[in-house]
Amino acid sequence: MFRTRHLPVFRRNPSGHGGGRSGYAVDNGGMTTARIVILFAVAAIAEIGGAWLVWQAVRENRGWWLALLGILALGAYGFVAALQPEANFGRVLAAYGGVFIAGSLAWGIVVDGFRPTVWDYAGSAVALVGAAIIMLAPVLAGTDQASNA
């Protein structure tokens, strides 16, 4: 009758790595991949939008109130990034770099009328593949750690 929401399950990492200070990682079941993608999209909007607002205030002289809004958006980005189910800060930020590259180009196209070159598209695709490998390979393999080969 009622759908239950799957709450995060904290499990001990067998290797003892990757769970921050506690050594625990989050396992959200089947929603992990969707959550990763949604959080990266929201983080991109917050960070790129915030940086764009600061740019408008400083470079385009459109009012310092835009810089203040940008600072708030950039702060929100930090909180959104912290909501990722992955326990490793470095992995989340490294993967987000690829999302940031593609998102920045997309923002430029939609908001500023930027016309990317084929090299912009190719570089963005490479960055997104790298981000997917970093974040999704451990999830799809059922581990939160790369093999310790």
Coordinates of N, CA and C in Angstrom, one line a residue:
M1 N 0.8 -1.2 0.0 CA 0.0 0.0 0.0 C 0.9 1.3 0.0
F2 N 1.8 1.4 0.9 CA 2.7 2.5 1.0 C 4.1 2.1 0.5
R3 N 4.7 2.9 -0.2 CA 6.1 2.7 -0.6 C 7.0 3.1 0.5
T4 N 8.0 2.3 0.7 CA 8.9 2.7 1.8 C 10.1 3.3 1.1
R5 N 10.7 4.3 1.7 CA 11.9 4.9 1.2 C 13.1 4.2 1.8
H6 N 14.0 3.9 0.9 CA 15.2 3.2 1.3 C 16.1 4.2 2.0
L7 N 16.4 4.0 3.2 CA 17.3 4.9 3.9 C 18.8 4.4 3.8
P8 N 19.7 5.3 3.9 CA 21.1 4.9 3.8 C 21.5 3.8 4.8
V9 N 22.3 2.9 4.4 CA 22.8 1.8 5.3 C 24.3 2.1 5.4
F10 N 24.8 2.2 6.6 CA 26.2 2.4 6.8 C 26.8 1.1 7.1
R11 N 27.9 0.7 6.3 CA 28.5 -0.5 6.5 C 30.0 -0.3 6.6
R12 N 30.7 -1.1 7.3 CA 32.1 -1.0 7.6 C 32.8 -1.4 6.3
N13 N 33.8 -0.6 5.9 CA 34.6 -1.0 4.7 C 35.6 -2.1 5.2
P14 N 35.7 -3.2 4.4 CA 36.6 -4.2 4.8 C 38.0 -3.8 4.8
S15 N 38.4 -2.9 4.0 CA 39.8 -2.4 3.9 C 40.1 -1.4 4.9
G16 N 39.0 -0.8 5.5 CA 39.2 0.2 6.5 C 39.4 1.6 5.9
H17 N 39.3 1.7 4.6 CA 39.6 3.0 3.9 C 38.3 3.5 3.3
G18 N 38.3 4.8 3.0 CA 37.3 5.4 2.3 C 36.0 5.8 3.0
G19 N 36.0 5.7 4.3 CA 34.8 6.1 5.0 C 35.0 7.3 5.9
G20 N 36.0 8.1 5.5 CA 36.2 9.2 6.4 C 36.8 8.8 7.7
R21 N 36.6 9.5 8.8 CA 37.1 9.1 10.1 C 36.5 7.9 10.6
S22 N 35.2 7.6 10.3 CA 34.6 6.5 10.9 C 34.9 5.2 10.2
G23 N 35.4 5.2 9.0 CA 35.7 4.0 8.3 C 34.4 3.3 7.7
Y24 N 33.3 4.1 7.7 CA 32.0 3.5 7.2 C 31.7 4.2 5.9
A25 N 31.0 3.4 5.0 CA 30.6 4.0 3.7 C 29.1 3.9 3.7
V26 N 28.5 4.6 2.8 CA 27.0 4.6 2.6 C 26.7 3.7 1.5
D27 N 25.7 2.8 1.7 CA 25.2 1.9 0.7 C 23.7 2.2 0.5
N28 N 23.3 2.9 -0.6 CA 21.9 3.3 -0.8 C 21.1 2.4 -1.7
G29 N 21.7 1.2 -2.0 CA 20.9 0.3 -2.9 C 20.9 0.8 -4.3
G30 N 19.8 0.5 -5.0 CA 19.6 0.8 -6.4 C 19.5 2.3 -6.7
M31 N 19.3 3.2 -5.8 CA 19.2 4.6 -6.1 C 20.5 5.3 -6.1
T32 N 21.6 4.6 -5.8 CA 22.9 5.3 -5.7 C 23.3 6.0 -7.0
T33 N 23.2 5.3 -8.1 CA 23.6 6.0 -9.4 C 22.8 7.2 -9.7
A34 N 21.5 7.1 -9.5 CA 20.6 8.2 -9.8 C 20.9 9.3 -8.8
R35 N 21.2 9.0 -7.6 CA 21.5 10.1 -6.6 C 22.8 10.8 -7.0
I36 N 23.8 10.0 -7.4 CA 25.1 10.6 -7.8 C 24.9 11.6 -9.0
V37 N 24.1 11.2 -10.0 CA 23.9 12.0 -11.2 C 23.1 13.3 -10.8
I38 N 22.1 13.1 -10.0 CA 21.3 14.3 -9.6 C 22.1 15.3 -8.8
L39 N 22.8 14.7 -7.8 CA 23.6 15.6 -7.0 C 24.7 16.4 -7.8
F40 N 25.3 15.7 -8.7 CA 26.3 16.4 -9.6 C 25.6 17.5 -10.4
A41 N 24.4 17.2 -10.9 CA 23.7 18.2 -11.7 C 23.4 19.5 -10.8
V42 N 22.9 19.2 -9.6 CA 22.6 20.3 -8.7 C 23.8 21.1 -8.3
A43 N 24.9 20.3 -8.0 CA 26.2 20.9 -7.7 C 26.7 21.8 -8.8
A44 N 26.6 21.3 -10.0 CA 27.1 22.1 -11.2 C 26.3 23.4 -11.3
I45 N 25.0 23.3 -11.2 CA 24.2 24.6 -11.3 C 24.6 25.6 -10.2
A46 N 24.8 25.1 -9.0 CA 25.1 25.9 -7.9 C 26.5 26.6 -8.1
E47 N 27.5 25.7 -8.4 CA 28.9 26.2 -8.6 C 29.0 27.1 -9.8
I48 N 28.6 26.6 -10.9 CA 28.8 27.4 -12.2 C 27.9 28.7 -12.1
G49 N 26.7 28.5 -11.6 CA 25.8 29.7 -11.5 C 26.4 30.7 -10.5
G50 N 27.0 30.2 -9.4 CA 27.6 31.2 -8.5 C 28.8 31.9 -9.0
A51 N 29.6 31.1 -9.7 CA 30.8 31.7 -10.3 C 30.4 32.7 -11.4
W52 N 29.3 32.4 -12.2 CA 28.8 33.3 -13.2 C 28.3 34.6 -12.6
L53 N 27.6 34.5 -11.5 CA 27.1 35.7 -10.8 C 28.2 36.6 -10.3
V54 N 29.3 36.0 -9.8 CA 30.4 36.8 -9.4 C 31.1 37.4 -10.6
W55 N 31.2 36.7 -11.7 CA 31.7 37.2 -12.9 C 30.9 38.4 -13.4
Q56 N 29.6 38.3 -13.3 CA 28.8 39.4 -13.7 C 29.0 40.7 -12.9
A57 N 29.2 40.5 -11.6 CA 29.4 41.6 -10.7 C 30.8 42.3 -11.0
V58 N 31.8 41.4 -11.1 CA 33.2 41.9 -11.2 C 33.5 42.4 -12.6
R59 N 33.3 41.5 -13.6 CA 33.8 41.7 -14.9 C 32.8 42.6 -15.8
E60 N 31.5 42.4 -15.5 CA 30.5 43.1 -16.3 C 29.9 44.3 -15.5
N61 N 30.4 44.6 -14.3 CA 29.9 45.7 -13.5 C 28.4 45.8 -13.4
R62 N 27.8 44.6 -13.1 CA 26.3 44.6 -13.0 C 25.8 44.6 -11.6
G63 N 26.6 45.0 -10.7 CA 26.1 45.2 -9.3 C 26.7 44.2 -8.3
W64 N 27.1 44.7 -7.2 CA 27.8 43.8 -6.2 C 26.8 42.8 -5.6
W65 N 25.5 43.1 -5.6 CA 24.5 42.2 -5.1 C 24.5 40.9 -5.8
L66 N 24.9 40.9 -7.1 CA 25.1 39.6 -7.8 C 26.3 38.8 -7.2
A67 N 27.3 39.5 -6.8 CA 28.4 38.8 -6.2 C 28.0 38.1 -4.9
L68 N 27.2 38.8 -4.1 CA 26.7 38.2 -2.9 C 25.8 37.0 -3.1
L69 N 25.0 37.1 -4.1 CA 24.2 35.9 -4.5 C 25.1 34.8 -5.0
G70 N 26.2 35.1 -5.7 CA 27.1 34.1 -6.2 C 27.8 33.4 -5.1
I71 N 28.2 34.2 -4.1 CA 28.9 33.6 -2.9 C 28.0 32.6 -2.2
L72 N 26.7 33.0 -2.1 CA 25.7 32.1 -1.5 C 25.6 30.8 -2.3
A73 N 25.5 30.9 -3.6 CA 25.4 29.8 -4.5 C 26.7 28.9 -4.4
L74 N 27.8 29.5 -4.3 CA 29.1 28.7 -4.2 C 29.1 28.0 -2.9
G75 N 28.6 28.6 -1.8 CA 28.5 27.9 -0.5 C 27.6 26.8 -0.6
A76 N 26.5 26.9 -1.3 CA 25.5 25.9 -1.4 C 26.1 24.7 -2.2
Y77 N 26.9 25.0 -3.1 CA 27.6 23.9 -3.9 C 28.4 23.0 -2.9
G78 N 29.1 23.6 -1.9 CA 29.9 22.8 -1.0 C 29.0 21.8 -0.2
F79 N 27.8 22.3 0.2 CA 26.9 21.4 0.9 C 26.3 20.3 0.0
V80 N 26.0 20.7 -1.2 CA 25.5 19.7 -2.1 C 26.5 18.6 -2.4
A81 N 27.7 19.0 -2.6 CA 28.8 18.0 -2.9 C 29.0 17.0 -1.7
A82 N 28.8 17.6 -0.5 CA 28.9 16.7 0.7 C 27.8 15.7 0.8
L83 N 26.7 15.8 0.1 CA 25.6 14.9 0.1 C 25.8 13.6 -0.7
Q84 N 26.9 13.6 -1.5 CA 27.2 12.5 -2.3 C 27.3 11.2 -1.5
P85 N 26.8 10.1 -1.9 CA 26.9 8.8 -1.2 C 28.3 8.3 -1.0
E86 N 29.2 8.7 -1.9 CA 30.6 8.3 -1.9 C 31.3 8.9 -0.6
A87 N 32.0 8.1 0.1 CA 32.6 8.6 1.3 C 34.0 9.3 1.1
N88 N 34.6 9.2 -0.1 CA 35.9 9.8 -0.3 C 35.8 11.1 -0.9
F89 N 36.2 12.1 -0.2 CA 36.2 13.5 -0.7 C 36.9 13.7 -2.0
G90 N 38.1 13.1 -2.1 CA 38.9 13.2 -3.3 C 38.3 12.6 -4.5
R91 N 37.6 11.5 -4.3 CA 36.9 10.9 -5.5 C 35.8 11.7 -5.9
V92 N 35.0 12.3 -5.0 CA 33.8 13.1 -5.4 C 34.3 14.3 -6.1
L93 N 35.3 15.0 -5.6 CA 35.7 16.3 -6.2 C 36.5 16.0 -7.5
A94 N 37.2 14.9 -7.6 CA 37.8 14.6 -8.9 C 36.8 14.3 -10.0
A95 N 35.8 13.5 -9.7 CA 34.8 13.2 -10.6 C 34.0 14.5 -11.0
Y96 N 33.7 15.3 -10.0 CA 33.0 16.5 -10.2 C 33.7 17.4 -11.2
G97 N 35.0 17.3 -11.2 CA 35.8 18.1 -12.2 C 35.3 17.9 -13.6
G98 N 35.0 16.7 -14.0 CA 34.5 16.3 -15.3 C 33.1 16.9 -15.6
V99 N 32.3 16.9 -14.5 CA 31.0 17.4 -14.6 C 31.1 19.0 -14.8
F100 N 32.0 19.6 -14.0 CA 32.2 21.0 -14.1 C 32.6 21.4 -15.5
I101 N 33.5 20.7 -16.1 CA 33.9 21.0 -17.5 C 32.8 21.0 -18.5
A102 N 32.0 20.0 -18.5 CA 30.9 19.9 -19.4 C 29.8 20.9 -19.0
G103 N 29.5 21.0 -17.7 CA 28.5 22.0 -17.3 C 28.9 23.4 -17.6
S104 N 30.1 23.8 -17.5 CA 30.6 25.1 -17.8 C 30.4 25.4 -19.3
L105 N 30.7 24.5 -20.1 CA 30.5 24.7 -21.6 C 29.0 24.8 -21.9
A106 N 28.2 24.0 -21.2 CA 26.7 24.0 -21.5 C 26.2 25.4 -21.0
W107 N 26.6 25.8 -19.8 CA 26.2 27.1 -19.3 C 26.5 28.2 -20.3
G108 N 27.7 28.2 -20.8 CA 28.1 29.2 -21.7 C 27.3 29.2 -23.0
I109 N 26.9 28.0 -23.5 CA 26.1 27.9 -24.7 C 24.7 28.5 -24.4
V110 N 24.1 28.1 -23.3 CA 22.7 28.5 -23.0 C 22.6 29.9 -22.5
V111 N 23.5 30.3 -21.6 CA 23.3 31.6 -21.0 C 24.1 32.7 -21.7
D112 N 25.3 32.4 -22.2 CA 26.1 33.5 -22.8 C 26.2 33.4 -24.4
G113 N 25.6 32.4 -25.0 CA 25.6 32.3 -26.4 C 27.0 31.8 -26.9
F114 N 27.8 31.2 -26.1 CA 29.1 30.7 -26.5 C 29.0 29.6 -27.5
R115 N 29.9 29.6 -28.5 CA 29.9 28.6 -29.6 C 31.1 27.7 -29.5
P116 N 30.9 26.5 -28.9 CA 32.1 25.7 -28.7 C 32.7 25.1 -30.0
T117 N 33.9 24.8 -30.0 CA 34.6 24.1 -31.1 C 34.4 22.6 -30.9
V118 N 34.8 21.9 -31.9 CA 34.8 20.4 -31.9 C 35.7 19.9 -30.7
W119 N 36.7 20.7 -30.5 CA 37.7 20.3 -29.4 C 37.1 20.5 -28.1
D120 N 36.2 21.6 -27.9 CA 35.5 21.7 -26.7 C 34.6 20.5 -26.4
Y121 N 33.9 20.1 -27.4 CA 33.0 19.0 -27.2 C 33.8 17.7 -26.9
A122 N 34.9 17.5 -27.7 CA 35.7 16.3 -27.4 C 36.3 16.3 -26.0
G123 N 36.8 17.4 -25.6 CA 37.4 17.5 -24.3 C 36.3 17.3 -23.2
S124 N 35.2 17.8 -23.4 CA 34.1 17.6 -22.4 C 33.7 16.2 -22.4
A125 N 33.6 15.5 -23.5 CA 33.2 14.1 -23.5 C 34.2 13.2 -22.8
V126 N 35.5 13.5 -23.0 CA 36.6 12.8 -22.3 C 36.5 13.0 -20.8
A127 N 36.2 14.3 -20.4 CA 36.1 14.6 -19.0 C 34.9 13.8 -18.3
L128 N 33.8 13.8 -19.1 CA 32.6 13.1 -18.5 C 32.8 11.6 -18.4
V129 N 33.5 11.0 -19.4 CA 33.8 9.6 -19.3 C 34.7 9.3 -18.1
G130 N 35.7 10.2 -17.9 CA 36.6 10.1 -16.7 C 35.8 10.2 -15.4
A131 N 34.8 11.1 -15.3 CA 34.0 11.3 -14.1 C 33.2 10.0 -13.9
A132 N 32.6 9.5 -15.0 CA 31.8 8.3 -14.8 C 32.6 7.1 -14.3
I133 N 33.8 6.9 -14.9 CA 34.7 5.9 -14.4 C 35.0 6.0 -12.9
I134 N 35.4 7.2 -12.5 CA 35.7 7.5 -11.1 C 34.6 7.2 -10.2
M135 N 33.4 7.6 -10.5 CA 32.2 7.5 -9.6 C 31.4 6.2 -9.7
L136 N 31.2 5.8 -11.0 CA 30.3 4.7 -11.2 C 30.9 3.3 -11.2
A137 N 32.2 3.2 -11.6 CA 32.8 1.9 -11.6 C 32.8 1.2 -10.2
P138 N 33.1 1.9 -9.1 CA 33.1 1.3 -7.8 C 31.6 0.9 -7.4
V139 N 30.6 1.7 -7.8 CA 29.3 1.5 -7.5 C 28.8 0.2 -8.2
L140 N 29.0 0.2 -9.5 CA 28.6 -0.9 -10.4 C 29.3 -2.2 -10.0
A141 N 30.5 -2.1 -9.5 CA 31.2 -3.3 -9.1 C 30.8 -3.8 -7.7
G142 N 30.0 -3.0 -7.0 CA 29.6 -3.4 -5.7 C 30.6 -3.1 -4.6
T143 N 31.5 -2.3 -4.9 CA 32.5 -1.9 -3.9 C 32.6 -0.4 -3.8
D144 N 33.1 0.1 -2.8 CA 33.4 1.5 -2.7 C 34.8 1.9 -2.8
Q145 N 35.6 0.9 -3.1 CA 37.1 1.0 -3.3 C 37.5 0.4 -4.6
A146 N 38.5 1.1 -5.2 CA 39.1 0.4 -6.4 C 39.9 -0.8 -5.9
S147 N 40.2 -1.7 -6.7 CA 40.9 -2.9 -6.3 C 42.3 -2.4 -5.8
N148 N 42.8 -3.1 -4.8 CA 44.1 -2.7 -4.3 C 45.2 -3.6 -4.9
A149 N 45.3 -3.5 -6.2 CA 46.2 -4.4 -7.0 C 47.6 -3.8 -6.9

